[in-house]
Amino acid sequence: MLPEQDEEVDLENGLARLTEQVSREHERAAHREQIIDRLHAENQDLRRGLLQEALTPVRSGLYRLYDSVTREATRREGADPVVPLLEAIAEEVAEVLARTGAERLEVSPGDPYDPALHRPLRTEPGEDGLVIAVISDGFRLAEQDRVLRKAGVVIGRNVNEEND
Amino acid sequence: MAVHGIDLGTTYSCIASVDDVSRPTVHRNQEDTDTTPSVVFFETPDNVVVGQTAKDSAVIEPDLVVSRIKRDMGHEVTRTMHGRPYTPEEISAFVLRKLAEDARTATGITVGDVVITVPAYFGAAERDATRKAGQIAGLNVIDIISEPIAAAITYGVLNPGQDARILVYDLGGGTFDTTVIALVDGDIEVVCTDGDHELGGADWDDRLVEHLAERFRQEHPDVADPLDDKQTEQQLRRDAEELKKTLTTRTKHVVRVMHEGRVAKVEITREEFEGLTRDLLDRTIDITRKTLNTARAKGVDGFDHLVLVGGSAKMPAVTEALTKELGVAPRLQDPDLAVAKGAALYAFEETYRRLLSAGDRGRAEEMAARAGLSDGQRQQIAGRTIKTVASRAFGIKATASNTRREYVAHLVNANDPLPADVTEGFATLDDFQTRVAIEVMEQAGAVASDAIEDNNKIAEGDLKIPPGKPAGFPIEVTFSLDTSGLLHVTAREDESGERLELSVRIGGMSEEEVAESRAALARVQVS
């Protein structure tokens, strides 16, 4: 065999080995990508607080229950014997919520309107910029000092100032 | 500085960037949600609130709250707040500033270079207005891309070296869009797009609210209508949203409608829900079919991938109906964030490509290395380009010499590749004309038409004609439309060399106005 042919065979063999190696590397890289995808998704969940995320639907169900019972208690006259029972149920629900970390916001009529805590539902004639009535309670995540649900409130609107 | 992708939506917006393992990641806002309502509240002359709080504030200050500003993009309408008129660009800029500010708070990285997405049907004016909104917000807008293209990038179906035809079905909260995209020899192009901008997930919710209320009315005809009570109505709306979500994973669910101390227990199955909303889904299917027919007429026969975008596309009925109708199983992954993520991927890629083509290989490779890209991935990215096409037709008003009918002669047609440079010959209509009025027209509707009423006049000017010329004196008109949507029109007659030059800043605000408003609004606090 001529020396050039020798070299050619060597090159061909080398190339075949390289191709094989590259394709193995490629497979491994693809596998790594899959793992990174999975870890990335998990990491995203963890960053967002897996536990808090899992509690969200539970809390939203409890808010609904709390709202319905509170509303019904308010709707009935004070003398109705069912009222104390409904109020007690609402309190219990609020306690369950508190155990998930969601504590009731202290909001009462006369508070100045604070968009971070209050969600205005409507305005009524009254002292401008003050909370006139609390329609639904708000909740905050105590440990992170973050509002989970704003309190639904009625805001006062000084009718005379309307035209300024 | 990281590059970001922004989905600037009609009702909600979202920002994302590519992280250190080359995955697109959405940055949550300060309220800890992935998407921010595109609502702006002009609280005081120096303080603007954007997002959920702005949305809530509409109850007390409806006149100071602006929503759905995207619908006004590219139109010259202003809203006056505290005595200052604001353009749609400026109002959108506040939304962009909130997104950028919150992303900086979340990651500690200042948002600088961005890619913003727009609907595929957005014309040059709307795209330019969107770009300017970004500039006013102090961002460096490296590109504006179509939402369906961004989504297709997220789905990983746009790979150079692999021609593909993609159908994108986008059912959002208040809008529906369907688009056919083609990838040919590495060039990405929107083949056609259609939709219904009054149809969205909210319509599905409405049906459920009405159903729940009706069941209550049937059971308790003696009490007041639950929909007449604002609080009950809001509760029903929340219940309907929950119910819709629950029915994507479960086949039936019970809602107890409580009102005036009465309860109606309403059990609803997935089939019932689908029955209640069948006609809405059918409308989207009809439009999708129409879009495919349009694509076929343009030589794109069929499609290889079907991708779903928009939160409402999660409803199982959507996948079922599309599979049945089109015989292809659609892809569905993170549909509500797909557009922002695709914009982030594109922003990243485009920056890499620009560094490469500017000869800055060092920085390009550093950027790729930081995102952990392999050589193969780098090559793939380097080869991908989006072909920019004119999204609508442009022309001039002409009069037919025989019938004297006025019509629009189109020089640039929708889907013509940009930059476009077109010259056409015209002639005077009457003997001894001293001037020719050049009226530049832009297609107004979804389909090009030569009827005057289907076009908007976007510029006009007079070309002087030498005295004593008979009818039929030749003039030439040239349209140059560049990729950023700047239209330059030249009309000339060769005898005296008289020329008329018109530069149409499609988009309304000039560069000077943009710079001014950027400086003026920088003083306004956005939260």
XYZ file of C-alpha atoms in Angstrom:
691
model
C 0.000 0.000 0.000
C 1.143 3.484 -0.746
C 1.832 5.768 2.196
C -1.002 8.110 1.057
C -3.491 5.239 1.061
C -2.348 4.347 4.551
C -3.019 7.858 5.668
C -6.417 7.805 4.030
C -7.438 4.655 5.860
C -6.179 6.109 9.106
C -8.148 9.270 8.481
C -11.270 7.295 7.626
C -10.990 5.217 10.784
C -10.324 8.293 12.833
C -13.300 10.023 11.335
C -15.570 7.057 12.034
C -14.402 6.989 15.650
C -15.001 10.701 15.959
C -18.477 10.465 14.417
C -19.379 7.752 16.865
C -18.017 9.764 19.751
C -19.875 12.881 18.676
C -23.142 11.030 18.346
C -22.658 9.538 21.833
C -21.932 13.006 23.192
C -24.999 14.266 21.405
C -27.206 11.649 23.053
C -25.799 12.468 26.434
C -26.350 16.157 25.833
C -29.968 15.534 24.835
C -30.426 13.519 28.002
C -28.927 16.325 30.068
C -31.305 18.781 28.422
C -34.241 16.654 29.545
C -32.967 16.613 33.096
C -32.405 20.361 33.048
C -35.960 20.834 31.793
C -37.310 18.850 34.702
C -35.083 20.500 37.300
C -35.929 23.899 35.888
C -39.651 23.279 36.263
C -39.165 22.037 39.821
C -36.988 24.991 40.663
C -39.655 27.392 39.370
C -42.261 25.741 41.573
C -40.024 25.872 44.604
C -39.178 29.509 44.090
C -42.813 30.351 43.977
C -43.422 28.565 47.248
C -44.833 25.165 46.468
C -46.770 25.113 49.718
C -48.311 28.552 49.242
C -49.267 27.609 45.697
C -50.922 24.407 46.904
C -52.868 26.317 49.533
C -54.269 28.840 47.064
C -57.273 26.774 45.897
C -57.988 25.667 49.478
C -57.976 29.262 50.652
C -60.172 30.451 47.821
C -62.753 27.816 48.830
C -62.553 28.933 52.453
C -62.907 32.612 51.511
C -66.075 31.743 49.649
C -67.480 29.851 52.609
C -66.518 32.661 54.975
C -68.125 35.271 52.711
C -71.373 33.335 52.265
C -71.841 32.679 55.966
C -70.905 36.220 56.987
C -73.220 37.659 54.389
C -76.120 35.502 55.498
C -75.525 36.450 59.138
C -75.590 40.143 58.192
C -78.717 39.721 56.056
C -80.744 38.133 58.856
C -82.059 40.274 61.648
C -80.031 40.338 64.843
C -82.809 38.607 66.795
C -82.758 35.529 64.531
C -81.392 32.634 66.632
C -79.484 31.337 63.612
C -77.312 34.473 63.522
C -74.973 33.528 66.422
C -74.563 30.082 64.867
C -73.649 31.538 61.470
C -71.251 33.962 63.110
C -69.620 31.107 64.983
C -69.176 29.146 61.750
C -67.595 32.202 60.094
C -65.213 32.562 63.021
C -64.231 28.911 62.764
C -63.551 29.268 59.058
C -61.421 32.359 59.760
C -59.454 30.318 62.280
C -58.834 27.540 59.768
C -57.635 30.213 57.332
C -55.366 31.642 60.026
C -53.841 28.204 60.499
C -52.876 28.249 56.785
C -51.177 31.575 57.500
C -53.968 33.807 56.194
C -54.965 36.312 58.852
C -57.856 38.715 58.689
C -56.988 42.319 57.818
C -58.077 44.821 60.432
C -60.254 47.109 58.371
C -63.061 49.195 59.780
C -65.259 52.096 58.712
C -63.454 55.407 59.136
C -60.093 54.064 57.910
C -58.522 56.178 55.169
C -58.698 54.435 51.785
C -55.514 52.464 51.114
C -55.344 50.781 47.708
C -52.852 48.254 49.081
C -55.435 46.921 51.555
C -58.810 47.902 50.122
C -60.623 46.926 46.994
C -63.301 49.555 46.377
C -66.622 48.003 45.408
C -68.551 51.258 45.038
C -68.711 54.823 46.298
C -71.398 56.405 48.418
C -71.933 59.931 49.631
C -69.878 60.373 52.747
C -66.597 61.657 54.003
C -64.240 61.749 51.047
C -61.598 59.049 50.834
C -62.698 57.130 53.926
C -63.925 53.564 54.198
C -67.665 53.781 54.862
C -68.462 50.093 55.082
C -66.616 46.782 54.885
C -68.465 44.381 52.602
C -66.003 41.494 52.615
C -63.005 40.936 54.836
C -59.453 40.897 53.551
C -56.666 38.484 54.445
C -52.898 38.779 54.649
C -50.092 36.271 54.777
C -48.694 37.172 58.174
C -45.245 35.637 57.818
C -44.473 37.515 54.590
C -46.569 40.586 55.368
C -48.240 40.230 51.994
C -51.896 40.893 51.222
C -53.565 37.747 49.882
C -56.983 39.239 49.407
C -57.929 42.862 49.771
C -60.954 43.845 51.831
C -63.955 44.787 49.711
C -65.074 48.212 50.866
C -67.417 51.115 50.129
C -65.566 54.414 49.810
C -66.972 57.790 50.750
C -67.290 60.435 48.097
C -67.951 64.062 48.946
C -70.613 64.941 46.398
C -69.758 68.672 46.480
C -66.184 68.026 45.487
C -67.236 66.088 42.411
C -67.059 69.122 40.149
C -63.591 70.383 40.912
C -27.753 43.372 30.695
C -30.341 40.685 30.119
C -32.710 40.871 27.190
C -36.425 40.530 27.836
C -39.541 39.560 25.932
C -42.825 41.352 26.608
C -46.338 40.216 25.743
C -48.183 43.557 25.769
C -51.753 42.281 25.798
C -55.181 43.901 25.498
C -56.246 42.849 28.990
C -53.096 41.334 30.513
C -49.349 41.735 29.949
C -46.379 39.595 30.866
C -42.567 39.816 30.855
C -40.008 37.022 30.534
C -36.307 36.469 29.949
C -33.968 33.600 29.197
C -32.278 32.290 32.339
C -28.873 30.712 32.934
C -29.972 27.308 31.639
C -31.384 28.867 28.433
C -35.003 28.377 29.536
C -37.480 31.219 29.200
C -38.757 32.296 32.613
C -41.680 34.575 33.374
C -41.050 37.219 36.023
C -43.849 37.681 38.492
C -45.003 41.181 39.368
C -45.009 42.713 42.836
C -48.494 41.338 43.388
C -47.009 37.867 42.834
C -48.880 36.993 39.645
C -47.459 35.987 36.263
C -49.564 38.456 34.333
C -50.381 42.098 35.049
C -53.699 43.686 34.025
C -52.996 46.219 31.240
C -54.894 48.881 33.133
C -53.543 52.347 33.962
C -54.845 54.587 36.759
C -53.768 58.242 36.655
C -53.948 58.757 40.404
C -52.312 62.221 40.436
C -50.389 64.206 37.803
C -47.141 62.667 39.101
C -48.280 59.228 40.117
C -49.591 56.471 37.896
C -50.722 53.057 39.114
C -50.709 50.033 36.789
C -52.162 46.555 37.228
C -54.714 45.000 39.572
C -54.914 48.051 41.843
C -55.549 50.257 38.819
C -58.292 47.849 37.737
C -59.878 47.989 41.198
C -59.677 51.783 41.202
C -62.014 52.001 38.224
C -64.866 51.767 40.731
C -63.979 55.021 42.472
C -62.286 56.984 39.700
C -63.649 55.590 36.428
C -62.580 58.693 34.494
C -58.949 58.338 35.533
C -58.627 54.656 34.629
C -57.715 53.491 31.118
C -57.990 49.897 29.971
C -57.748 48.114 26.606
C -55.480 50.865 25.252
C -54.022 48.322 22.802
C -57.136 48.793 20.663
C -56.159 52.446 20.142
C -52.539 51.784 19.181
C -51.682 53.408 15.871
C -54.680 55.734 16.019
C -54.452 59.393 16.757
C -56.666 59.566 19.811
C -55.642 60.971 23.164
C -57.100 60.726 26.656
C -56.813 63.791 28.823
C -55.898 63.127 32.451
C -55.337 65.929 34.962
C -55.287 68.376 32.057
C -52.603 66.616 29.999
C -53.455 64.704 26.832
C -51.887 61.226 26.682
C -51.370 59.284 23.441
C -51.950 55.499 23.316
C -48.143 55.132 23.070
C -47.684 57.023 26.324
C -50.379 55.062 28.147
C -48.901 51.757 26.953
C -45.494 53.032 28.069
C -46.787 53.090 31.644
C -47.751 49.421 31.402
C -44.285 48.633 30.029
C -42.613 50.602 32.805
C -44.538 48.687 35.452
C -43.507 45.350 33.887
C -39.860 46.430 33.630
C -39.814 47.847 37.137
C -41.343 44.727 38.678
C -38.977 42.456 36.748
C -36.071 44.493 38.098
C -37.419 44.157 41.629
C -37.777 40.387 41.189
C -34.390 39.700 39.591
C -32.217 42.702 40.445
C -31.466 43.103 36.742
C -32.425 46.312 34.939
C -34.565 45.757 31.862
C -32.963 47.375 28.810
C -33.234 45.524 25.505
C -36.690 44.153 24.804
C -38.762 42.468 22.132
C -42.470 43.329 22.292
C -45.166 41.223 20.662
C -48.163 42.468 18.711
C -51.079 40.667 17.006
C -50.309 39.397 13.514
C -52.950 41.719 12.067
C -51.218 44.833 13.438
C -50.173 47.084 10.580
C -47.170 49.359 10.268
C -48.867 52.125 12.259
C -49.692 49.893 15.224
C -46.264 48.251 15.213
C -44.529 51.591 15.099
C -46.722 52.904 17.926
C -45.796 49.845 19.996
C -42.111 50.421 19.333
C -42.500 54.034 20.410
C -44.341 53.028 23.572
C -41.247 50.995 24.456
C -38.965 53.952 23.745
C -41.074 56.271 25.885
C -40.804 53.712 28.684
C -37.020 54.071 28.416
C -36.552 50.634 26.850
C -34.457 49.735 23.863
C -36.888 47.929 21.556
C -34.763 45.628 19.455
C -37.729 44.227 17.581
C -41.492 43.927 17.360
C -42.713 40.439 16.474
C -46.105 38.836 15.893
C -47.666 36.997 18.821
C -48.286 33.719 16.933
C -44.633 33.646 15.826
C -43.523 34.114 19.433
C -45.812 31.301 20.543
C -44.506 29.002 17.807
C -40.940 29.688 18.987
C -41.888 28.632 22.527
C -43.420 25.453 21.176
C -40.124 24.714 19.439
C -41.685 24.170 16.028
C -39.699 26.841 14.176
C -36.365 25.203 13.468
C -34.181 26.307 10.594
C -33.396 23.580 8.124
C -36.804 22.067 8.690
C -39.540 23.727 6.650
C -42.844 23.759 8.475
C -46.358 25.120 8.291
C -47.919 26.009 11.612
C -51.479 26.814 12.578
C -51.750 28.915 15.734
C -55.108 28.959 17.574
C -55.123 31.734 20.184
C -58.162 31.982 22.463
C -57.522 34.686 25.053
C -59.755 36.295 27.650
C -61.410 38.709 25.249
C -60.042 38.000 21.793
C -59.665 35.136 19.368
C -56.979 34.951 16.674
C -55.938 32.255 14.305
C -52.849 32.460 12.121
C -50.963 30.327 9.622
C -47.178 30.675 9.733
C -44.765 29.179 7.238
C -41.105 28.481 7.771
C -39.358 28.162 4.421
C -35.565 27.964 4.111
C -35.163 29.476 7.560
C -37.443 32.444 6.838
C -40.484 32.769 9.055
C -43.518 34.421 7.580
C -47.148 34.994 8.524
C -49.206 33.538 5.672
C -52.578 34.828 6.844
C -54.432 35.703 9.986
C -58.043 36.062 11.023
C -60.028 36.272 14.211
C -62.856 37.754 16.215
C -61.877 40.524 18.579
C -65.102 40.357 20.528
C -64.876 36.647 21.314
C -62.912 35.213 24.201
C -62.910 33.172 27.389
C -65.060 35.795 29.114
C -67.963 34.747 26.850
C -67.703 31.208 28.209
C -67.843 32.606 31.750
C -70.899 34.687 30.874
C -72.749 31.581 29.739
C -71.976 29.831 33.019
C -73.055 32.852 35.086
C -76.334 32.997 33.184
C -76.851 29.238 33.597
C -76.228 29.339 37.357
C -78.535 32.343 37.773
C -81.253 30.705 35.672
C -81.171 27.529 37.756
C -81.515 29.621 40.894
C -84.453 31.556 39.406
C -86.209 28.293 38.486
C -85.854 26.929 42.003
C -86.676 30.147 43.791
C -89.004 32.201 41.609
C -90.235 34.106 44.669
C -86.914 35.850 45.481
C -85.151 38.635 43.659
C -82.955 37.857 40.640
C -79.419 36.987 41.847
C -77.948 38.981 38.970
C -79.656 42.149 40.243
C -77.505 41.995 43.371
C -73.985 43.214 42.708
C -72.389 41.086 45.396
C -74.114 37.869 44.355
C -73.316 38.615 40.735
C -69.632 39.003 41.549
C -69.674 35.777 43.527
C -71.320 34.009 40.576
C -68.659 35.372 38.275
C -65.911 34.007 40.528
C -67.790 30.707 40.807
C -68.087 30.500 37.018
C -64.353 31.035 36.565
C -63.591 28.376 39.167
C -66.118 26.041 37.622
C -64.564 26.458 34.179
C -61.138 25.655 35.600
C -62.413 22.681 37.594
C -64.149 21.223 34.552
C -60.855 21.081 32.657
C -59.650 18.395 35.059
C -62.911 16.927 36.392
C -65.954 15.791 34.473
C -68.544 17.257 36.848
C -68.773 19.767 39.647
C -71.351 21.202 42.015
C -71.919 24.901 42.646
C -74.258 26.064 45.395
C -75.789 29.357 44.366
C -76.657 31.224 47.574
C -78.789 34.324 47.520
C -81.242 35.929 49.925
C -80.905 33.022 52.309
C -81.854 30.470 49.623
C -79.682 27.848 48.016
C -79.820 26.239 44.586
C -77.553 23.260 44.192
C -76.410 23.179 40.590
C -74.538 20.154 39.340
C -72.933 20.677 35.997
C -71.076 18.142 33.891
C -68.416 18.874 31.343
C -70.860 17.801 28.600
C -73.471 20.271 29.833
C -70.896 23.069 29.924
C -69.827 22.213 26.405
C -73.458 22.158 25.312
C -74.002 25.633 26.781
C -71.030 27.044 24.882
C -71.087 24.927 21.717
C -71.882 27.829 19.418
C -68.956 29.874 20.780
C -66.529 27.053 20.095
C -68.091 26.507 16.663
C -67.418 30.153 15.840
C -63.715 29.671 16.542
C -63.690 26.507 14.456
C -65.405 28.262 11.543
C -62.855 31.068 11.623
C -60.023 28.530 11.810
C -61.397 26.723 8.764
C -61.709 30.026 6.914
C -58.082 30.867 7.766
C -56.929 27.513 6.420
C -58.837 28.150 3.199
C -57.180 31.544 2.843
C -53.789 29.911 3.383
C -54.641 27.308 0.751
C -55.463 30.065 -1.731
C -51.981 31.432 -1.036
C -50.392 28.092 -1.802
C -50.029 26.796 1.755
C -51.976 23.566 1.664
C -52.403 22.153 5.156
C -50.133 22.414 8.180
C -47.643 20.322 10.118
C -48.205 21.611 13.643
C -51.175 22.984 15.495
C -50.321 25.005 18.589
C -52.721 26.406 21.155
C -52.235 29.776 22.822
C -54.266 31.706 25.416
C -55.606 30.632 28.796
C -58.987 29.629 27.395
C -57.373 27.135 25.012
C -56.964 24.907 28.078
C -60.617 23.889 27.916
C -60.627 20.214 26.879
C -63.418 20.908 24.392
C -61.008 23.046 22.345
C -58.519 20.220 21.908
C -61.312 17.742 21.205
C -63.036 19.891 18.618
C -59.793 20.767 16.824
C -58.664 17.145 16.772
C -62.006 16.069 15.365
C -62.228 18.898 12.854
C -58.643 18.947 11.603
C -57.462 15.428 12.336
C -54.346 16.663 14.118
C -53.722 16.553 17.866
C -52.902 20.084 18.994
C -49.951 20.925 21.226
C -50.736 22.591 24.513
C -48.110 23.749 26.969
C -48.359 26.780 29.208
C -50.644 28.508 26.671
C -51.093 31.715 28.667
C -47.367 32.413 28.935
C -46.236 31.028 25.575
C -46.161 34.436 23.856
C -44.027 36.188 26.503
C -41.664 33.228 26.667
C -41.316 33.126 22.885
C -40.588 36.860 22.862
C -37.852 36.273 25.459
C -36.342 33.459 23.393
C -36.473 35.589 20.275
C -34.963 38.602 22.086
C -32.125 36.407 23.254
C -31.540 34.887 19.820
C -31.805 38.172 17.987
C -29.246 39.771 20.289
C -26.909 36.839 19.694
C -27.357 37.120 15.930
C -26.784 40.877 15.954
C -23.607 40.508 17.967
C -22.409 37.893 15.492
C -23.233 39.944 12.424
C -21.594 42.997 14.018
C -18.446 40.911 14.302
C -18.584 40.829 18.094
C -18.113 37.075 18.361
C -16.594 37.359 21.812
C -19.673 38.883 23.416
C -21.991 36.627 21.420
C -20.228 33.515 22.663
C -20.093 34.828 26.197
C -23.831 35.365 26.081
C -24.423 31.865 24.702
C -22.110 30.341 27.270
C -23.938 32.067 30.109
C -27.160 30.489 28.911
C -25.439 27.122 28.607
C -26.013 26.710 24.871
C -24.311 23.873 22.989
C -22.563 24.478 19.664
C -25.472 22.897 17.815
C -27.962 25.192 19.509
C -25.785 28.198 18.687
C -25.711 27.284 15.010
C -29.438 26.740 14.962
C -30.076 30.147 16.487
C -27.699 31.907 14.131
C -29.645 30.599 11.133
C -33.149 31.693 12.078
C -34.635 34.873 10.601
C -38.085 36.335 10.601
C -39.115 37.737 7.282
C -40.893 41.028 7.724
C -43.810 41.531 5.387
C -46.139 44.433 4.826
C -49.197 43.657 6.891
C -51.534 45.669 4.735
C -51.756 47.316 1.334
C -50.658 50.876 0.571
C -51.385 52.909 -2.526
C -52.571 56.202 -3.938
C -55.968 57.482 -4.913
C -56.426 57.322 -8.666
C -59.238 57.974 -11.119
C -59.987 55.714 -14.036
C -59.781 57.850 -17.199
C -62.663 56.134 -18.989
C -65.254 55.759 -16.213
C -63.975 58.527 -13.909
C -64.363 56.075 -11.035
C -62.132 56.851 -8.083
C -60.242 53.914 -6.651
C -57.078 53.055 -4.741
C -54.162 51.845 -6.857
C -52.085 49.658 -4.565
C -48.314 49.853 -4.926
C -47.466 47.726 -1.905
C -49.676 44.747 -1.108
C -50.180 42.911 2.159
C -47.522 40.211 2.630
C -45.040 41.851 0.229
C -41.586 41.309 1.691
C -39.975 44.354 3.305
C -38.131 46.529 2.518
C -40.286 47.164 -0.546
C -39.478 49.610 -3.322
C -42.153 49.957 -5.982
C -42.516 52.452 -8.819
C -45.592 52.819 -11.003
C -46.489 55.179 -13.782
C -49.638 57.346 -13.718
C -50.884 60.166 -15.916
C -52.846 63.380 -15.660
C -56.582 63.097 -16.179
C -57.458 66.409 -17.841
C -55.891 68.834 -20.277
C -53.890 71.687 -18.751
C -53.827 70.339 -15.236
C -51.522 72.486 -13.106
C -51.242 70.071 -10.241
C -51.906 66.499 -9.258
C -53.132 65.707 -5.775
C -51.208 62.739 -4.376
C -53.238 61.050 -1.660
C -51.500 58.160 0.083
C -53.918 55.472 1.229
C -53.593 52.588 3.653
C -55.849 49.532 3.676
C -58.327 49.923 6.553
C -60.053 46.545 6.806
C -58.758 43.002 7.006
C -58.912 42.480 3.252
C -57.376 44.738 0.630
C -59.938 46.553 -1.498
C -59.614 49.275 -4.100
C -62.793 51.005 -2.912
C -61.977 54.407 -1.408
C -64.104 53.770 1.693
C -62.097 50.641 2.552
C -58.890 52.677 2.872
C -57.627 55.451 5.127
C -55.823 58.531 3.851
C -52.496 58.740 5.671
C -50.747 61.548 3.776
C -51.320 63.963 0.928
C -49.513 66.577 -1.149
C -49.543 68.307 -4.522
C -47.229 67.674 -7.444
C -46.911 70.689 -9.765
C -47.374 70.049 -13.481
C -45.754 72.326 -16.080
C -48.338 74.567 -17.804
C -50.036 73.649 -21.059
C -49.820 69.844 -20.805
C -52.573 67.738 -22.356
C -54.273 64.917 -20.466
C -52.124 61.814 -20.144
C -48.981 63.693 -19.088
C -46.885 61.023 -17.348
C -45.936 61.050 -13.685
C -44.181 58.417 -11.651
C -44.885 57.411 -8.098
C -42.449 55.429 -5.936
C -43.302 53.784 -2.609
C -40.448 52.760 -0.310
C -41.570 50.940 2.799
C -38.866 49.869 5.216
C -38.996 47.138 7.859
C -39.772 49.558 10.660
C -42.858 50.758 8.815
C -41.578 54.097 7.541
C -43.209 54.860 4.212
C -41.453 57.215 1.842
C -43.462 58.336 -1.157
C -41.948 60.170 -4.116
C -44.006 61.537 -7.005
C -42.236 63.163 -9.955
C -42.598 64.250 -13.523
C -39.470 63.963 -15.592
C -39.839 66.928 -17.901
C -39.105 69.729 -15.414
C -37.813 67.435 -12.706
C -40.570 68.548 -10.330
C -40.752 66.226 -7.298
C -43.016 65.731 -4.346
C -41.625 63.838 -1.391
C -43.801 62.595 1.404
C -42.508 60.754 4.419
C -45.301 59.078 6.270
C -44.568 58.449 9.862
C -47.035 55.668 10.178
C -47.683 55.639 13.884
C -48.559 59.192 14.768
C -45.762 60.315 17.078
C -42.532 61.699 15.643
C -39.133 60.766 17.047
C -38.904 64.219 18.659
C -42.277 63.794 20.316
C -41.194 60.395 21.576
C -38.015 61.839 23.086
C -39.958 64.687 24.666
C -42.559 62.462 26.163
C -39.920 60.034 27.410
C -38.278 62.898 29.306
C -41.573 64.317 30.553
C -42.995 61.007 31.729
C -39.766 59.899 33.410
C -40.769 62.237 36.231
C -44.040 60.381 36.757
C -43.876 57.696 39.403
C -45.246 54.321 38.250
C -46.257 51.649 40.734
